[in-house]
């Protein structure tokens, strides 16, 4: 087990380095200078040249990368846009993004797995076909379009604000009302982010369960007189979890990518919205640091999925 962990962590480290190098090359080669975008077009070219020297933009790409890496680990990385420390800007927003993604993940797993099991218990019935239709509909609807529809419908029908972390005016509200206001602003973007995950995971769960319930040991469990709940949830579901666990590692990058769109649409103060603003401004330090954090979270998700294989199936041994 220790050997497996060491080898897997070493692979994750090299993968992270590769991701950061490729990301740096792609970002720095994008059209537009971060200095030119933040300064008046009438400014003298000499001033722009001096500013590029100040931010090390006159150096070769590989030198810029190592300088960014050094500044990141020493905590001396500053934003091109406003000169603030990058880690400070991210620290102000990262917990909002993590909360949004955590709630979206909980919604996905708490709904998708029961829906998949329910469909597998009644294959090709009206409710199963309805679930299949809903899943394909959920996968095909663009998240940003649905978000705009929800915002327009909510404001028009209820007249209640949905943008931001909370309502602009909370004076006079009691503590329970303030808590409900925060939950309201959190659940809308989290629910829309979760739609694609629910649609995909519920179908994977159904497919995996249908394959498992045809096995001999499931027929044996049924013949012993065990209830359907015990057969499906205790015996079949555990053996159907391996494909579902695999999807766990892919859900995290999908949610992080989705949070950039949802945070921009709902004006949610998270690192997704910060990343969008930094891309527009060609703020390389901010974009690269956020990409690195996203890559780390994605790799951790895949690592946890690898460990969960052994929990779900005791036959798996780590060498």
Short mmCIF file of C-alpha atoms in Angstrom, two decimals:
data_model
loop_
_atom_site.label_atom_id
_atom_site.label_comp_id
_atom_site.label_asym_id
_atom_site.label_seq_id
_atom_site.Cartn_x
_atom_site.Cartn_y
_atom_site.Cartn_z
CA UNK A 1 0.00 0.00 0.00
CA UNK A 2 2.81 2.43 0.93
CA UNK A 3 4.56 1.64 -2.34
CA UNK A 4 1.38 2.30 -4.29
CA UNK A 5 0.81 5.63 -2.52
CA UNK A 6 4.38 6.78 -3.16
CA UNK A 7 4.21 5.84 -6.85
CA UNK A 8 0.78 7.44 -7.29
CA UNK A 9 1.81 10.67 -5.56
CA UNK A 10 4.93 10.84 -7.71
CA UNK A 11 2.78 10.46 -10.83
CA UNK A 12 0.49 13.23 -9.62
CA UNK A 13 3.47 15.52 -9.06
CA UNK A 14 4.82 15.02 -12.59
CA UNK A 15 1.31 15.42 -14.02
CA UNK A 16 0.89 18.70 -12.15
CA UNK A 17 4.22 20.00 -13.46
CA UNK A 18 3.23 19.06 -17.01
CA UNK A 19 -0.15 20.77 -16.68
CA UNK A 20 1.44 23.97 -15.35
CA UNK A 21 4.00 24.09 -18.19
CA UNK A 22 1.40 23.55 -20.91
CA UNK A 23 -0.96 26.08 -19.31
CA UNK A 24 1.80 28.67 -19.12
CA UNK A 25 2.71 28.24 -22.79
CA UNK A 26 -0.93 28.50 -23.93
CA UNK A 27 -1.73 31.52 -21.75
CA UNK A 28 1.38 33.55 -22.56
CA UNK A 29 1.00 32.91 -26.30
CA UNK A 30 -2.59 34.20 -26.36
CA UNK A 31 -3.04 37.47 -28.32
CA UNK A 32 -2.93 40.69 -26.33
CA UNK A 33 -0.41 42.14 -23.93
CA UNK A 34 -1.43 42.43 -20.26
CA UNK A 35 0.33 45.80 -20.05
CA UNK A 36 -1.28 47.23 -23.19
CA UNK A 37 -4.72 46.10 -22.02
CA UNK A 38 -4.45 47.89 -18.67
CA UNK A 39 -2.94 51.17 -19.91
CA UNK A 40 -4.15 54.06 -22.01
CA UNK A 41 -3.53 53.46 -25.75
CA UNK A 42 -1.88 56.90 -25.97
CA UNK A 43 0.87 55.96 -23.52
CA UNK A 44 4.38 56.08 -24.92
CA UNK A 45 5.79 52.73 -26.15
CA UNK A 46 8.83 53.34 -23.93
CA UNK A 47 6.62 53.34 -20.84
CA UNK A 48 4.98 50.09 -21.96
CA UNK A 49 8.42 48.60 -22.59
CA UNK A 50 9.55 49.62 -19.10
CA UNK A 51 6.42 48.13 -17.55
CA UNK A 52 7.04 44.86 -19.38
CA UNK A 53 10.54 44.80 -17.90
CA UNK A 54 9.12 45.41 -14.43
CA UNK A 55 6.84 42.37 -14.82
CA UNK A 56 9.56 40.22 -16.50
CA UNK A 57 7.53 40.02 -19.71
CA UNK A 58 10.62 40.84 -21.77
CA UNK A 59 12.26 37.54 -20.78
CA UNK A 60 11.94 34.19 -22.63
CA UNK A 61 8.91 32.04 -21.82
CA UNK A 62 10.84 29.43 -19.84
CA UNK A 63 12.41 32.11 -17.64
CA UNK A 64 9.00 33.69 -17.04
CA UNK A 65 7.67 30.28 -15.99
CA UNK A 66 10.42 29.64 -13.44
CA UNK A 67 10.10 33.19 -12.10
CA UNK A 68 6.34 32.65 -11.66
CA UNK A 69 7.02 29.35 -9.88
CA UNK A 70 9.57 30.96 -7.59
CA UNK A 71 7.28 33.88 -6.73
CA UNK A 72 4.38 31.49 -6.12
CA UNK A 73 6.29 29.46 -3.52
CA UNK A 74 7.84 32.55 -1.88
CA UNK A 75 4.48 34.36 -1.69
CA UNK A 76 5.75 37.32 -3.75
CA UNK A 77 3.39 36.91 -6.68
CA UNK A 78 1.48 40.07 -7.58
CA UNK A 79 -1.41 40.70 -9.95
CA UNK A 80 -0.70 42.65 -13.14
CA UNK A 81 -4.12 44.27 -12.90
CA UNK A 82 -4.06 45.93 -9.47
CA UNK A 83 -0.71 44.99 -7.94
CA UNK A 84 -2.29 43.04 -5.07
CA UNK A 85 -0.79 39.73 -3.88
CA UNK A 86 -2.30 36.91 -5.93
CA UNK A 87 -2.65 34.50 -3.01
CA UNK A 88 -4.48 37.20 -1.02
CA UNK A 89 -6.99 37.76 -3.84
CA UNK A 90 -7.59 34.01 -4.17
CA UNK A 91 -7.85 33.47 -0.40
CA UNK A 92 -10.70 36.01 -0.28
CA UNK A 93 -12.77 33.97 -2.75
CA UNK A 94 -11.68 30.34 -2.69
CA UNK A 95 -13.97 29.34 0.20
CA UNK A 96 -17.00 30.66 -1.71
CA UNK A 97 -16.06 28.49 -4.69
CA UNK A 98 -15.38 25.42 -2.55
CA UNK A 99 -18.74 25.86 -0.81
CA UNK A 100 -20.54 26.16 -4.16
CA UNK A 101 -18.82 23.06 -5.55
CA UNK A 102 -19.35 21.07 -2.34
CA UNK A 103 -23.09 21.76 -2.36
CA UNK A 104 -23.31 20.93 -6.08
CA UNK A 105 -21.46 17.63 -5.48
CA UNK A 106 -23.75 16.71 -2.58
CA UNK A 107 -26.81 17.44 -4.73
CA UNK A 108 -25.43 15.27 -7.56
CA UNK A 109 -24.67 12.18 -5.46
CA UNK A 110 -27.74 12.46 -3.23
CA UNK A 111 -30.07 12.52 -6.25
CA UNK A 112 -28.28 10.72 -9.09
CA UNK A 113 -27.56 7.39 -7.35
CA UNK A 114 -31.11 6.88 -5.95
CA UNK A 115 -32.55 7.86 -9.35
CA UNK A 116 -30.26 5.39 -11.12
CA UNK A 117 -31.15 2.57 -8.73
CA UNK A 118 -34.86 3.38 -9.04
CA UNK A 119 -34.64 3.21 -12.85
CA UNK A 120 -32.72 -0.08 -12.68
CA UNK A 121 -35.44 -1.62 -10.52
CA UNK A 122 -38.07 -0.75 -13.14
CA UNK A 123 -36.24 -0.92 -16.49
CA UNK A 124 -38.10 0.30 -19.57
CA UNK A 125 -41.13 1.34 -17.53
CA UNK A 126 -42.82 4.71 -18.03
CA UNK A 127 -40.87 6.26 -15.14
CA UNK A 128 -37.59 4.83 -16.43
CA UNK A 129 -38.25 6.23 -19.91
CA UNK A 130 -39.20 9.55 -18.34
CA UNK A 131 -35.92 9.53 -16.40
CA UNK A 132 -33.98 8.76 -19.59
CA UNK A 133 -35.69 11.64 -21.39
CA UNK A 134 -34.96 13.97 -18.46
CA UNK A 135 -31.30 12.87 -18.40
CA UNK A 136 -30.79 13.56 -22.11
CA UNK A 137 -32.57 16.89 -21.71
CA UNK A 138 -30.35 17.79 -18.75
CA UNK A 139 -27.20 16.90 -20.68
CA UNK A 140 -28.21 18.88 -23.76
CA UNK A 141 -29.34 22.14 -22.12
CA UNK A 142 -26.52 24.72 -21.91
CA UNK A 143 -25.96 25.68 -18.28
CA UNK A 144 -25.54 29.41 -18.90
CA UNK A 145 -28.79 29.55 -20.91
CA UNK A 146 -30.71 27.76 -18.18
CA UNK A 147 -29.14 30.04 -15.58
CA UNK A 148 -30.36 33.15 -17.39
CA UNK A 149 -33.86 31.64 -17.70
CA UNK A 150 -33.93 30.85 -13.98
CA UNK A 151 -32.78 34.37 -13.08
CA UNK A 152 -35.41 36.00 -15.30
CA UNK A 153 -38.19 33.69 -14.07
CA UNK A 154 -37.26 34.10 -10.40
CA UNK A 155 -37.08 37.88 -10.53
CA UNK A 156 -40.28 38.15 -12.58
CA UNK A 157 -42.34 35.67 -10.56
CA UNK A 158 -41.05 36.32 -7.05
CA UNK A 159 -39.32 39.67 -7.35
CA UNK A 160 -36.49 38.30 -5.22
CA UNK A 161 -32.82 39.00 -6.01
CA UNK A 162 -30.67 36.01 -6.98
CA UNK A 163 -27.29 37.57 -7.82
CA UNK A 164 -24.31 37.63 -5.51
CA UNK A 165 -23.58 35.95 -2.20
CA UNK A 166 -26.50 37.65 -0.45
CA UNK A 167 -29.12 40.33 -0.98
CA UNK A 168 -27.88 43.90 -1.19
CA UNK A 169 -30.15 45.06 1.64
CA UNK A 170 -30.27 42.88 4.75
CA UNK A 171 -30.90 45.56 7.35
CA UNK A 172 -33.94 44.75 9.43
CA UNK A 173 -33.77 41.01 8.67
CA UNK A 174 -33.65 38.54 11.54
CA UNK A 175 -30.85 35.96 11.82
CA UNK A 176 -33.01 33.09 10.41
CA UNK A 177 -34.01 35.33 7.49
CA UNK A 178 -30.36 36.16 6.77
CA UNK A 179 -29.47 32.44 6.83
CA UNK A 180 -32.34 31.63 4.46
CA UNK A 181 -31.21 34.47 2.18
CA UNK A 182 -27.70 32.99 2.00
CA UNK A 183 -29.09 29.50 1.32
CA UNK A 184 -31.32 30.90 -1.45
CA UNK A 185 -28.37 32.57 -3.18
CA UNK A 186 -26.28 29.39 -2.82
CA UNK A 187 -28.80 26.77 -3.95
CA UNK A 188 -29.72 28.33 -7.30
CA UNK A 189 -26.25 28.30 -8.91
CA UNK A 190 -25.33 25.01 -7.17
CA UNK A 191 -28.50 23.30 -8.46
CA UNK A 192 -27.91 24.43 -12.04
CA UNK A 193 -24.27 23.30 -11.83
CA UNK A 194 -25.49 19.90 -10.62
CA UNK A 195 -27.95 19.25 -13.48
CA UNK A 196 -25.39 17.82 -15.92
CA UNK A 197 -23.82 15.70 -13.18
CA UNK A 198 -27.19 14.30 -12.07
CA UNK A 199 -28.17 13.47 -15.65
CA UNK A 200 -24.92 11.68 -16.46
CA UNK A 201 -24.35 9.91 -13.15
CA UNK A 202 -27.92 8.62 -12.89
CA UNK A 203 -27.62 6.97 -16.32
CA UNK A 204 -24.25 5.44 -15.43
CA UNK A 205 -25.71 4.13 -12.17
CA UNK A 206 -28.68 2.62 -13.99
CA UNK A 207 -26.46 0.95 -16.60
CA UNK A 208 -24.08 -0.45 -13.98
CA UNK A 209 -26.93 -1.70 -11.80
CA UNK A 210 -28.64 -3.46 -14.73
CA UNK A 211 -25.42 -5.31 -15.45
CA UNK A 212 -24.98 -6.35 -11.80
CA UNK A 213 -28.57 -7.48 -11.14
CA UNK A 214 -28.24 -10.11 -13.89
CA UNK A 215 -25.50 -11.88 -11.93
CA UNK A 216 -26.13 -15.26 -10.25
CA UNK A 217 -25.48 -14.05 -6.71
CA UNK A 218 -28.26 -11.46 -7.05
CA UNK A 219 -30.72 -14.18 -8.12
CA UNK A 220 -29.53 -16.23 -5.14
CA UNK A 221 -30.12 -13.29 -2.78
CA UNK A 222 -33.64 -12.84 -4.17
CA UNK A 223 -34.37 -16.56 -3.84
CA UNK A 224 -33.47 -16.39 -0.14
CA UNK A 225 -36.41 -14.05 0.34
CA UNK A 226 -34.42 -10.88 0.98
CA UNK A 227 -36.30 -7.64 0.42
CA UNK A 228 -35.70 -5.62 -2.75
CA UNK A 229 -34.13 -2.80 -0.75
CA UNK A 230 -31.53 -5.16 0.75
CA UNK A 231 -30.83 -6.86 -2.59
CA UNK A 232 -30.45 -3.64 -4.57
CA UNK A 233 -28.85 -1.30 -2.03
CA UNK A 234 -26.71 -3.73 0.00
CA UNK A 235 -25.64 -6.37 -2.53
CA UNK A 236 -26.04 -4.90 -6.01
CA UNK A 237 -25.15 -1.24 -5.43
CA UNK A 238 -21.79 -1.93 -3.82
CA UNK A 239 -20.68 -4.00 -6.81
CA UNK A 240 -22.01 -1.37 -9.19
CA UNK A 241 -20.03 1.42 -7.52
CA UNK A 242 -16.76 1.04 -9.46
CA UNK A 243 -17.90 2.92 -12.61
CA UNK A 244 -19.57 5.51 -10.35
CA UNK A 245 -16.35 6.03 -8.39
CA UNK A 246 -14.49 6.51 -11.68
CA UNK A 247 -16.87 9.33 -12.54
CA UNK A 248 -16.14 11.00 -9.18
CA UNK A 249 -12.68 11.98 -10.40
CA UNK A 250 -14.15 13.54 -13.55
CA UNK A 251 -16.92 15.43 -11.76
CA UNK A 252 -14.52 17.78 -9.98
CA UNK A 253 -12.94 19.36 -13.10
CA UNK A 254 -16.41 19.59 -14.63
CA UNK A 255 -17.72 21.44 -11.60
CA UNK A 256 -14.72 23.77 -11.48
CA UNK A 257 -15.16 24.59 -15.16
CA UNK A 258 -18.89 25.04 -14.62
CA UNK A 259 -18.30 27.30 -11.63
CA UNK A 260 -16.50 29.81 -13.89
CA UNK A 261 -19.68 30.17 -15.94
CA UNK A 262 -22.12 30.06 -13.03
CA UNK A 263 -20.11 32.48 -10.91
CA UNK A 264 -19.99 34.93 -13.82
CA UNK A 265 -23.72 34.62 -14.51
CA UNK A 266 -24.80 34.80 -10.86
CA UNK A 267 -22.11 37.36 -9.86
CA UNK A 268 -20.91 34.85 -7.27
CA UNK A 269 -17.68 36.13 -5.63
CA UNK A 270 -15.54 33.04 -6.18
CA UNK A 271 -12.28 32.18 -7.91
CA UNK A 272 -14.18 31.15 -11.06
CA UNK A 273 -15.35 34.71 -11.59
CA UNK A 274 -11.89 35.97 -10.65
CA UNK A 275 -10.37 33.65 -13.28
CA UNK A 276 -12.76 34.96 -15.94
CA UNK A 277 -11.83 38.57 -15.15
CA UNK A 278 -8.11 37.68 -15.09
CA UNK A 279 -8.32 36.00 -18.51
CA UNK A 280 -9.89 39.12 -20.02
CA UNK A 281 -7.12 41.26 -18.50
CA UNK A 282 -4.35 38.75 -19.45
CA UNK A 283 -3.41 38.69 -15.77
CA UNK A 284 -1.01 35.74 -16.09
CA UNK A 285 -0.10 35.33 -12.39
CA UNK A 286 -3.74 35.11 -11.31
CA UNK A 287 -4.82 32.82 -14.16
CA UNK A 288 -1.88 30.45 -13.68
CA UNK A 289 -2.32 30.23 -9.91
CA UNK A 290 -6.04 29.46 -10.25
CA UNK A 291 -5.33 26.84 -12.93
CA UNK A 292 -2.76 25.24 -10.64
CA UNK A 293 -5.25 25.11 -7.76
CA UNK A 294 -7.87 23.60 -10.08
CA UNK A 295 -5.37 21.01 -11.32
CA UNK A 296 -4.45 20.08 -7.74
CA UNK A 297 -8.12 19.62 -6.81
CA UNK A 298 -8.71 17.53 -9.93
CA UNK A 299 -5.73 15.28 -9.22
CA UNK A 300 -6.80 14.90 -5.58
CA UNK A 301 -10.26 13.84 -6.80
CA UNK A 302 -8.74 11.15 -9.02
CA UNK A 303 -6.46 10.03 -6.19
CA UNK A 304 -9.43 9.68 -3.81
CA UNK A 305 -11.28 7.71 -6.51
CA UNK A 306 -8.33 5.30 -6.74
CA UNK A 307 -8.44 4.73 -2.98
CA UNK A 308 -12.21 4.24 -2.99
CA UNK A 309 -11.87 1.34 -5.43
CA UNK A 310 -10.41 -0.76 -2.63
CA UNK A 311 -13.20 0.25 -0.26
CA UNK A 312 -15.92 -0.66 -2.76
CA UNK A 313 -14.30 -3.91 -3.90
CA UNK A 314 -12.13 -5.78 -1.33
CA UNK A 315 -10.73 -7.94 -4.14
CA UNK A 316 -8.68 -4.99 -5.38
CA UNK A 317 -5.16 -4.99 -3.98
CA UNK A 318 -2.73 -2.09 -4.29
CA UNK A 319 0.77 -3.09 -5.29
#
